[in-house]
Amino acid sequence: MLTKPPRVSRVSATDRSEPPAPAATHIPTGTEYLLLVDDDETLRTPVARLLRRLGYRVEVAEGGGAALRILGRSLEEVDLLITD
């Protein structure tokens, strides 16, 4: 089987340097007030934790009734309702 010779016969010192580090990914943060509604605690808890780490104020509700009670007392304050 015939093989082609390599295109580069020597590697220069500049070719051996470390590749540039990837640019840091910007992760947005917020201060908005979010209402997270989900009946599944295994989903609700980590999502709320993540959103809080990103700077959001998060209120959680286990279902529609609890969400309506929260909205009844703070409807004007809620910036975003997250539900499934």
PDB file of N, CA and C in Angstrom:
ATOM      1  N   MET A   1       0.848  -1.163   0.000  1.00  0.00           N
ATOM      2  CA  MET A   1       0.000   0.000   0.000  1.00  0.00           C
ATOM      3  C   MET A   1       0.897   1.231   0.000  1.00  0.00           C
ATOM      4  N   LEU A   2       0.615   2.165  -0.859  1.00  0.00           N
ATOM      5  CA  LEU A   2       1.394   3.393  -0.942  1.00  0.00           C
ATOM      6  C   LEU A   2       0.885   4.390   0.077  1.00  0.00           C
ATOM      7  N   THR A   3       1.801   5.035   0.773  1.00  0.00           N
ATOM      8  CA  THR A   3       1.419   6.083   1.708  1.00  0.00           C
ATOM      9  C   THR A   3       2.069   7.380   1.301  1.00  0.00           C
ATOM     10  N   LYS A   4       1.404   8.470   1.570  1.00  0.00           N
ATOM     11  CA  LYS A   4       1.947   9.776   1.238  1.00  0.00           C
ATOM     12  C   LYS A   4       2.881  10.226   2.352  1.00  0.00           C
ATOM     13  N   PRO A   5       3.970  10.903   2.006  1.00  0.00           N
ATOM     14  CA  PRO A   5       4.854  11.437   3.044  1.00  0.00           C
ATOM     15  C   PRO A   5       4.140  12.568   3.779  1.00  0.00           C
ATOM     16  N   PRO A   6       4.510  12.824   5.028  1.00  0.00           N
ATOM     17  CA  PRO A   6       3.863  13.912   5.776  1.00  0.00           C
ATOM     18  C   PRO A   6       4.122  15.252   5.095  1.00  0.00           C
ATOM     19  N   ARG A   7       3.165  16.134   5.189  1.00  0.00           N
ATOM     20  CA  ARG A   7       3.308  17.456   4.582  1.00  0.00           C
ATOM     21  C   ARG A   7       4.314  18.312   5.337  1.00  0.00           C
ATOM     22  N   VAL A   8       4.447  18.110   6.622  1.00  0.00           N
ATOM     23  CA  VAL A   8       5.383  18.880   7.439  1.00  0.00           C
ATOM     24  C   VAL A   8       6.445  17.917   7.921  1.00  0.00           C
ATOM     25  N   SER A   9       7.666  18.224   7.595  1.00  0.00           N
ATOM     26  CA  SER A   9       8.731  17.314   7.999  1.00  0.00           C
ATOM     27  C   SER A   9       9.322  17.679   9.353  1.00  0.00           C
ATOM     28  N   ARG A  10       9.191  18.941   9.758  1.00  0.00           N
ATOM     29  CA  ARG A  10       9.739  19.354  11.057  1.00  0.00           C
ATOM     30  C   ARG A  10       8.709  20.203  11.786  1.00  0.00           C
ATOM     31  N   VAL A  11       8.719  20.122  13.080  1.00  0.00           N
ATOM     32  CA  VAL A  11       7.821  20.928  13.901  1.00  0.00           C
ATOM     33  C   VAL A  11       8.651  22.017  14.546  1.00  0.00           C
ATOM     34  N   SER A  12       8.234  23.251  14.343  1.00  0.00           N
ATOM     35  CA  SER A  12       8.991  24.358  14.938  1.00  0.00           C
ATOM     36  C   SER A  12       8.607  24.518  16.405  1.00  0.00           C
ATOM     37  N   ALA A  13       9.384  25.296  17.147  1.00  0.00           N
ATOM     38  CA  ALA A  13       9.129  25.528  18.567  1.00  0.00           C
ATOM     39  C   ALA A  13       7.783  26.216  18.774  1.00  0.00           C
ATOM     40  N   THR A  14       7.388  27.084  17.864  1.00  0.00           N
ATOM     41  CA  THR A  14       6.099  27.771  18.019  1.00  0.00           C
ATOM     42  C   THR A  14       4.928  26.812  17.836  1.00  0.00           C
ATOM     43  N   ASP A  15       5.126  25.767  17.062  1.00  0.00           N
ATOM     44  CA  ASP A  15       4.056  24.785  16.866  1.00  0.00           C
ATOM     45  C   ASP A  15       3.825  23.931  18.107  1.00  0.00           C
ATOM     46  N   ARG A  16       4.797  23.848  18.976  1.00  0.00           N
ATOM     47  CA  ARG A  16       4.686  23.011  20.176  1.00  0.00           C
ATOM     48  C   ARG A  16       4.069  23.756  21.354  1.00  0.00           C
ATOM     49  N   SER A  17       3.807  25.041  21.214  1.00  0.00           N
ATOM     50  CA  SER A  17       3.271  25.814  22.334  1.00  0.00           C
ATOM     51  C   SER A  17       1.848  25.361  22.664  1.00  0.00           C
ATOM     52  N   GLU A  18       1.412  25.715  23.860  1.00  0.00           N
ATOM     53  CA  GLU A  18       0.069  25.367  24.305  1.00  0.00           C
ATOM     54  C   GLU A  18      -0.960  26.115  23.458  1.00  0.00           C
ATOM     55  N   PRO A  19      -2.049  25.466  23.127  1.00  0.00           N
ATOM     56  CA  PRO A  19      -3.096  26.193  22.402  1.00  0.00           C
ATOM     57  C   PRO A  19      -3.708  27.242  23.330  1.00  0.00           C
ATOM     58  N   PRO A  20      -4.248  28.304  22.785  1.00  0.00           N
ATOM     59  CA  PRO A  20      -4.848  29.334  23.644  1.00  0.00           C
ATOM     60  C   PRO A  20      -6.036  28.766  24.403  1.00  0.00           C
ATOM     61  N   ALA A  21      -6.188  29.239  25.620  1.00  0.00           N
ATOM     62  CA  ALA A  21      -7.319  28.791  26.443  1.00  0.00           C
ATOM     63  C   ALA A  21      -8.608  29.310  25.827  1.00  0.00           C
ATOM     64  N   PRO A  22      -9.677  28.522  25.891  1.00  0.00           N
ATOM     65  CA  PRO A  22     -10.943  28.997  25.337  1.00  0.00           C
ATOM     66  C   PRO A  22     -11.446  30.205  26.130  1.00  0.00           C
ATOM     67  N   ALA A  23     -12.140  31.082  25.464  1.00  0.00           N
ATOM     68  CA  ALA A  23     -12.695  32.259  26.138  1.00  0.00           C
ATOM     69  C   ALA A  23     -13.708  31.813  27.180  1.00  0.00           C
ATOM     70  N   ALA A  24     -13.717  32.505  28.291  1.00  0.00           N
ATOM     71  CA  ALA A  24     -14.661  32.185  29.360  1.00  0.00           C
ATOM     72  C   ALA A  24     -16.084  32.422  28.866  1.00  0.00           C
ATOM     73  N   THR A  25     -16.955  31.494  29.167  1.00  0.00           N
ATOM     74  CA  THR A  25     -18.350  31.635  28.786  1.00  0.00           C
ATOM     75  C   THR A  25     -19.045  32.542  29.782  1.00  0.00           C
ATOM     76  N   HIS A  26     -19.743  33.517  29.279  1.00  0.00           N
ATOM     77  CA  HIS A  26     -20.468  34.438  30.158  1.00  0.00           C
ATOM     78  C   HIS A  26     -21.769  33.776  30.602  1.00  0.00           C
ATOM     79  N   ILE A  27     -21.942  33.663  31.902  1.00  0.00           N
ATOM     80  CA  ILE A  27     -23.178  33.110  32.452  1.00  0.00           C
ATOM     81  C   ILE A  27     -23.985  34.281  32.987  1.00  0.00           C
ATOM     82  N   PRO A  28     -25.155  34.519  32.398  1.00  0.00           N
ATOM     83  CA  PRO A  28     -25.938  35.670  32.846  1.00  0.00           C
ATOM     84  C   PRO A  28     -26.420  35.491  34.272  1.00  0.00           C
ATOM     85  N   THR A  29     -26.538  36.583  34.957  1.00  0.00           N
ATOM     86  CA  THR A  29     -27.096  36.567  36.308  1.00  0.00           C
ATOM     87  C   THR A  29     -28.235  37.573  36.345  1.00  0.00           C
ATOM     88  N   GLY A  30     -29.103  37.403  37.287  1.00  0.00           N
ATOM     89  CA  GLY A  30     -30.241  38.305  37.363  1.00  0.00           C
ATOM     90  C   GLY A  30     -30.632  38.612  38.785  1.00  0.00           C
ATOM     91  N   THR A  31     -31.542  39.518  38.926  1.00  0.00           N
ATOM     92  CA  THR A  31     -32.053  39.881  40.245  1.00  0.00           C
ATOM     93  C   THR A  31     -33.574  39.787  40.279  1.00  0.00           C
ATOM     94  N   GLU A  32     -34.165  39.289  39.195  1.00  0.00           N
ATOM     95  CA  GLU A  32     -35.613  39.218  39.111  1.00  0.00           C
ATOM     96  C   GLU A  32     -36.184  38.228  40.128  1.00  0.00           C
ATOM     97  N   TYR A  33     -37.487  38.418  40.393  1.00  0.00           N
ATOM     98  CA  TYR A  33     -38.224  37.566  41.324  1.00  0.00           C
ATOM     99  C   TYR A  33     -38.963  36.512  40.508  1.00  0.00           C
ATOM    100  N   LEU A  34     -38.603  35.247  40.702  1.00  0.00           N
ATOM    101  CA  LEU A  34     -39.165  34.146  39.929  1.00  0.00           C
ATOM    102  C   LEU A  34     -40.043  33.262  40.805  1.00  0.00           C
ATOM    103  N   LEU A  35     -41.117  32.779  40.230  1.00  0.00           N
ATOM    104  CA  LEU A  35     -41.969  31.806  40.900  1.00  0.00           C
ATOM    105  C   LEU A  35     -41.823  30.494  40.138  1.00  0.00           C
ATOM    106  N   LEU A  36     -41.282  29.493  40.806  1.00  0.00           N
ATOM    107  CA  LEU A  36     -41.048  28.179  40.225  1.00  0.00           C
ATOM    108  C   LEU A  36     -42.117  27.222  40.738  1.00  0.00           C
ATOM    109  N   VAL A  37     -42.902  26.666  39.831  1.00  0.00           N
ATOM    110  CA  VAL A  37     -44.004  25.775  40.203  1.00  0.00           C
ATOM    111  C   VAL A  37     -43.748  24.404  39.599  1.00  0.00           C
ATOM    112  N   ASP A  38     -43.615  23.402  40.455  1.00  0.00           N
ATOM    113  CA  ASP A  38     -43.458  22.031  39.976  1.00  0.00           C
ATOM    114  C   ASP A  38     -43.803  21.080  41.106  1.00  0.00           C
ATOM    115  N   ASP A  39     -44.528  20.024  40.788  1.00  0.00           N
ATOM    116  CA  ASP A  39     -44.911  19.068  41.823  1.00  0.00           C
ATOM    117  C   ASP A  39     -43.819  18.040  42.101  1.00  0.00           C
ATOM    118  N   ASP A  40     -42.783  18.016  41.295  1.00  0.00           N
ATOM    119  CA  ASP A  40     -41.695  17.050  41.462  1.00  0.00           C
ATOM    120  C   ASP A  40     -40.534  17.692  42.217  1.00  0.00           C
ATOM    121  N   GLU A  41     -40.388  17.318  43.478  1.00  0.00           N
ATOM    122  CA  GLU A  41     -39.342  17.920  44.315  1.00  0.00           C
ATOM    123  C   GLU A  41     -37.939  17.640  43.784  1.00  0.00           C
ATOM    124  N   THR A  42     -37.740  16.477  43.157  1.00  0.00           N
ATOM    125  CA  THR A  42     -36.399  16.158  42.639  1.00  0.00           C
ATOM    126  C   THR A  42     -36.000  17.083  41.493  1.00  0.00           C
ATOM    127  N   LEU A  43     -36.947  17.737  40.884  1.00  0.00           N
ATOM    128  CA  LEU A  43     -36.665  18.730  39.848  1.00  0.00           C
ATOM    129  C   LEU A  43     -36.694  20.143  40.441  1.00  0.00           C
ATOM    130  N   ARG A  44     -37.695  20.402  41.254  1.00  0.00           N
ATOM    131  CA  ARG A  44     -37.924  21.738  41.816  1.00  0.00           C
ATOM    132  C   ARG A  44     -36.749  22.229  42.648  1.00  0.00           C
ATOM    133  N   THR A  45     -36.226  21.391  43.515  1.00  0.00           N
ATOM    134  CA  THR A  45     -35.163  21.809  44.436  1.00  0.00           C
ATOM    135  C   THR A  45     -33.861  22.173  43.723  1.00  0.00           C
ATOM    136  N   PRO A  46     -33.317  21.324  42.841  1.00  0.00           N
ATOM    137  CA  PRO A  46     -32.066  21.720  42.182  1.00  0.00           C
ATOM    138  C   PRO A  46     -32.227  22.912  41.237  1.00  0.00           C
ATOM    139  N   VAL A  47     -33.376  23.031  40.582  1.00  0.00           N
ATOM    140  CA  VAL A  47     -33.593  24.169  39.691  1.00  0.00           C
ATOM    141  C   VAL A  47     -33.639  25.455  40.503  1.00  0.00           C
ATOM    142  N   ALA A  48     -34.337  25.436  41.622  1.00  0.00           N
ATOM    143  CA  ALA A  48     -34.397  26.618  42.484  1.00  0.00           C
ATOM    144  C   ALA A  48     -33.007  26.974  43.006  1.00  0.00           C
ATOM    145  N   ARG A  49     -32.242  25.980  43.399  1.00  0.00           N
ATOM    146  CA  ARG A  49     -30.885  26.215  43.901  1.00  0.00           C
ATOM    147  C   ARG A  49     -30.014  26.865  42.826  1.00  0.00           C
ATOM    148  N   LEU A  50     -30.093  26.349  41.612  1.00  0.00           N
ATOM    149  CA  LEU A  50     -29.313  26.899  40.508  1.00  0.00           C
ATOM    150  C   LEU A  50     -29.709  28.350  40.220  1.00  0.00           C
ATOM    151  N   LEU A  51     -30.996  28.610  40.157  1.00  0.00           N
ATOM    152  CA  LEU A  51     -31.458  29.968  39.887  1.00  0.00           C
ATOM    153  C   LEU A  51     -31.017  30.941  40.987  1.00  0.00           C
ATOM    154  N   ARG A  52     -31.046  30.496  42.216  1.00  0.00           N
ATOM    155  CA  ARG A  52     -30.585  31.356  43.319  1.00  0.00           C
ATOM    156  C   ARG A  52     -29.099  31.645  43.207  1.00  0.00           C
ATOM    157  N   ARG A  53     -28.313  30.636  42.825  1.00  0.00           N
ATOM    158  CA  ARG A  53     -26.872  30.852  42.638  1.00  0.00           C
ATOM    159  C   ARG A  53     -26.599  31.870  41.535  1.00  0.00           C
ATOM    160  N   LEU A  54     -27.497  31.947  40.579  1.00  0.00           N
ATOM    161  CA  LEU A  54     -27.347  32.907  39.492  1.00  0.00           C
ATOM    162  C   LEU A  54     -27.850  34.301  39.886  1.00  0.00           C
ATOM    163  N   GLY A  55     -28.309  34.438  41.105  1.00  0.00           N
ATOM    164  CA  GLY A  55     -28.693  35.751  41.605  1.00  0.00           C
ATOM    165  C   GLY A  55     -30.176  36.044  41.621  1.00  0.00           C
ATOM    166  N   TYR A  56     -31.002  35.128  41.155  1.00  0.00           N
ATOM    167  CA  TYR A  56     -32.439  35.378  41.126  1.00  0.00           C
ATOM    168  C   TYR A  56     -33.047  35.160  42.503  1.00  0.00           C
ATOM    169  N   ARG A  57     -34.109  35.904  42.776  1.00  0.00           N
ATOM    170  CA  ARG A  57     -34.913  35.647  43.980  1.00  0.00           C
ATOM    171  C   ARG A  57     -35.976  34.638  43.555  1.00  0.00           C
ATOM    172  N   VAL A  58     -36.011  33.503  44.222  1.00  0.00           N
ATOM    173  CA  VAL A  58     -36.877  32.399  43.784  1.00  0.00           C
ATOM    174  C   VAL A  58     -37.828  31.996  44.894  1.00  0.00           C
ATOM    175  N   GLU A  59     -39.096  31.915  44.546  1.00  0.00           N
ATOM    176  CA  GLU A  59     -40.118  31.359  45.431  1.00  0.00           C
ATOM    177  C   GLU A  59     -40.571  30.067  44.770  1.00  0.00           C
ATOM    178  N   VAL A  60     -40.760  29.022  45.555  1.00  0.00           N
ATOM    179  CA  VAL A  60     -41.184  27.747  44.986  1.00  0.00           C
ATOM    180  C   VAL A  60     -42.587  27.394  45.453  1.00  0.00           C
ATOM    181  N   ALA A  61     -43.322  26.749  44.570  1.00  0.00           N
ATOM    182  CA  ALA A  61     -44.654  26.261  44.890  1.00  0.00           C
ATOM    183  C   ALA A  61     -44.743  24.821  44.419  1.00  0.00           C
ATOM    184  N   GLU A  62     -45.407  23.991  45.221  1.00  0.00           N
ATOM    185  CA  GLU A  62     -45.517  22.561  44.923  1.00  0.00           C
ATOM    186  C   GLU A  62     -46.634  22.246  43.936  1.00  0.00           C
ATOM    187  N   GLY A  63     -47.451  23.210  43.622  1.00  0.00           N
ATOM    188  CA  GLY A  63     -48.552  22.965  42.698  1.00  0.00           C
ATOM    189  C   GLY A  63     -49.308  24.244  42.413  1.00  0.00           C
ATOM    190  N   GLY A  64     -50.387  24.091  41.645  1.00  0.00           N
ATOM    191  CA  GLY A  64     -51.163  25.246  41.230  1.00  0.00           C
ATOM    192  C   GLY A  64     -51.798  26.022  42.363  1.00  0.00           C
ATOM    193  N   GLY A  65     -52.344  25.321  43.350  1.00  0.00           N
ATOM    194  CA  GLY A  65     -52.978  26.003  44.486  1.00  0.00           C
ATOM    195  C   GLY A  65     -51.993  26.868  45.257  1.00  0.00           C
ATOM    196  N   ALA A  66     -50.830  26.303  45.542  1.00  0.00           N
ATOM    197  CA  ALA A  66     -49.794  27.068  46.251  1.00  0.00           C
ATOM    198  C   ALA A  66     -49.328  28.251  45.411  1.00  0.00           C
ATOM    199  N   ALA A  67     -49.213  28.056  44.103  1.00  0.00           N
ATOM    200  CA  ALA A  67     -48.785  29.144  43.223  1.00  0.00           C
ATOM    201  C   ALA A  67     -49.811  30.272  43.218  1.00  0.00           C
ATOM    202  N   LEU A  68     -51.096  29.925  43.192  1.00  0.00           N
ATOM    203  CA  LEU A  68     -52.139  30.951  43.215  1.00  0.00           C
ATOM    204  C   LEU A  68     -52.122  31.744  44.511  1.00  0.00           C
ATOM    205  N   ARG A  69     -51.849  31.075  45.633  1.00  0.00           N
ATOM    206  CA  ARG A  69     -51.757  31.786  46.914  1.00  0.00           C
ATOM    207  C   ARG A  69     -50.582  32.768  46.895  1.00  0.00           C
ATOM    208  N   ILE A  70     -49.454  32.330  46.360  1.00  0.00           N
ATOM    209  CA  ILE A  70     -48.271  33.212  46.281  1.00  0.00           C
ATOM    210  C   ILE A  70     -48.569  34.387  45.351  1.00  0.00           C
ATOM    211  N   LEU A  71     -49.169  34.108  44.201  1.00  0.00           N
ATOM    212  CA  LEU A  71     -49.500  35.180  43.258  1.00  0.00           C
ATOM    213  C   LEU A  71     -50.527  36.148  43.838  1.00  0.00           C
ATOM    214  N   GLY A  72     -51.426  35.629  44.669  1.00  0.00           N
ATOM    215  CA  GLY A  72     -52.435  36.477  45.292  1.00  0.00           C
ATOM    216  C   GLY A  72     -51.831  37.523  46.209  1.00  0.00           C
ATOM    217  N   ARG A  73     -50.726  37.190  46.827  1.00  0.00           N
ATOM    218  CA  ARG A  73     -50.105  38.154  47.743  1.00  0.00           C
ATOM    219  C   ARG A  73     -48.956  38.932  47.108  1.00  0.00           C
ATOM    220  N   SER A  74     -48.440  38.474  45.966  1.00  0.00           N
ATOM    221  CA  SER A  74     -47.279  39.153  45.385  1.00  0.00           C
ATOM    222  C   SER A  74     -47.304  39.190  43.862  1.00  0.00           C
ATOM    223  N   LEU A  75     -48.485  39.285  43.259  1.00  0.00           N
ATOM    224  CA  LEU A  75     -48.607  39.258  41.808  1.00  0.00           C
ATOM    225  C   LEU A  75     -47.786  40.365  41.149  1.00  0.00           C
ATOM    226  N   GLU A  76     -47.813  41.545  41.719  1.00  0.00           N
ATOM    227  CA  GLU A  76     -47.089  42.670  41.125  1.00  0.00           C
ATOM    228  C   GLU A  76     -45.579  42.475  41.180  1.00  0.00           C
ATOM    229  N   GLU A  77     -45.108  41.667  42.112  1.00  0.00           N
ATOM    230  CA  GLU A  77     -43.665  41.482  42.286  1.00  0.00           C
ATOM    231  C   GLU A  77     -43.081  40.390  41.397  1.00  0.00           C
ATOM    232  N   VAL A  78     -43.859  39.395  41.013  1.00  0.00           N
ATOM    233  CA  VAL A  78     -43.351  38.252  40.259  1.00  0.00           C
ATOM    234  C   VAL A  78     -43.008  38.684  38.833  1.00  0.00           C
ATOM    235  N   ASP A  79     -41.728  38.503  38.473  1.00  0.00           N
ATOM    236  CA  ASP A  79     -41.270  38.858  37.127  1.00  0.00           C
ATOM    237  C   ASP A  79     -41.462  37.713  36.134  1.00  0.00           C
ATOM    238  N   LEU A  80     -41.373  36.465  36.630  1.00  0.00           N
ATOM    239  CA  LEU A  80     -41.465  35.323  35.728  1.00  0.00           C
ATOM    240  C   LEU A  80     -42.021  34.123  36.473  1.00  0.00           C
ATOM    241  N   LEU A  81     -42.962  33.437  35.861  1.00  0.00           N
ATOM    242  CA  LEU A  81     -43.528  32.197  36.386  1.00  0.00           C
ATOM    243  C   LEU A  81     -42.986  31.048  35.562  1.00  0.00           C
ATOM    244  N   ILE A  82     -42.342  30.094  36.235  1.00  0.00           N
ATOM    245  CA  ILE A  82     -41.775  28.925  35.557  1.00  0.00           C
ATOM    246  C   ILE A  82     -42.557  27.701  36.017  1.00  0.00           C
ATOM    247  N   THR A  83     -43.102  26.954  35.058  1.00  0.00           N
ATOM    248  CA  THR A  83     -43.867  25.763  35.396  1.00  0.00           C
ATOM    249  C   THR A  83     -43.769  24.751  34.263  1.00  0.00           C
ATOM    250  N   ASP A  84     -44.184  23.534  34.543  1.00  0.00           N
ATOM    251  CA  ASP A  84     -44.157  22.520  33.477  1.00  0.00           C
ATOM    252  C   ASP A  84     -45.540  22.294  32.933  1.00  0.00           C
TER     253      ASP A  84
END
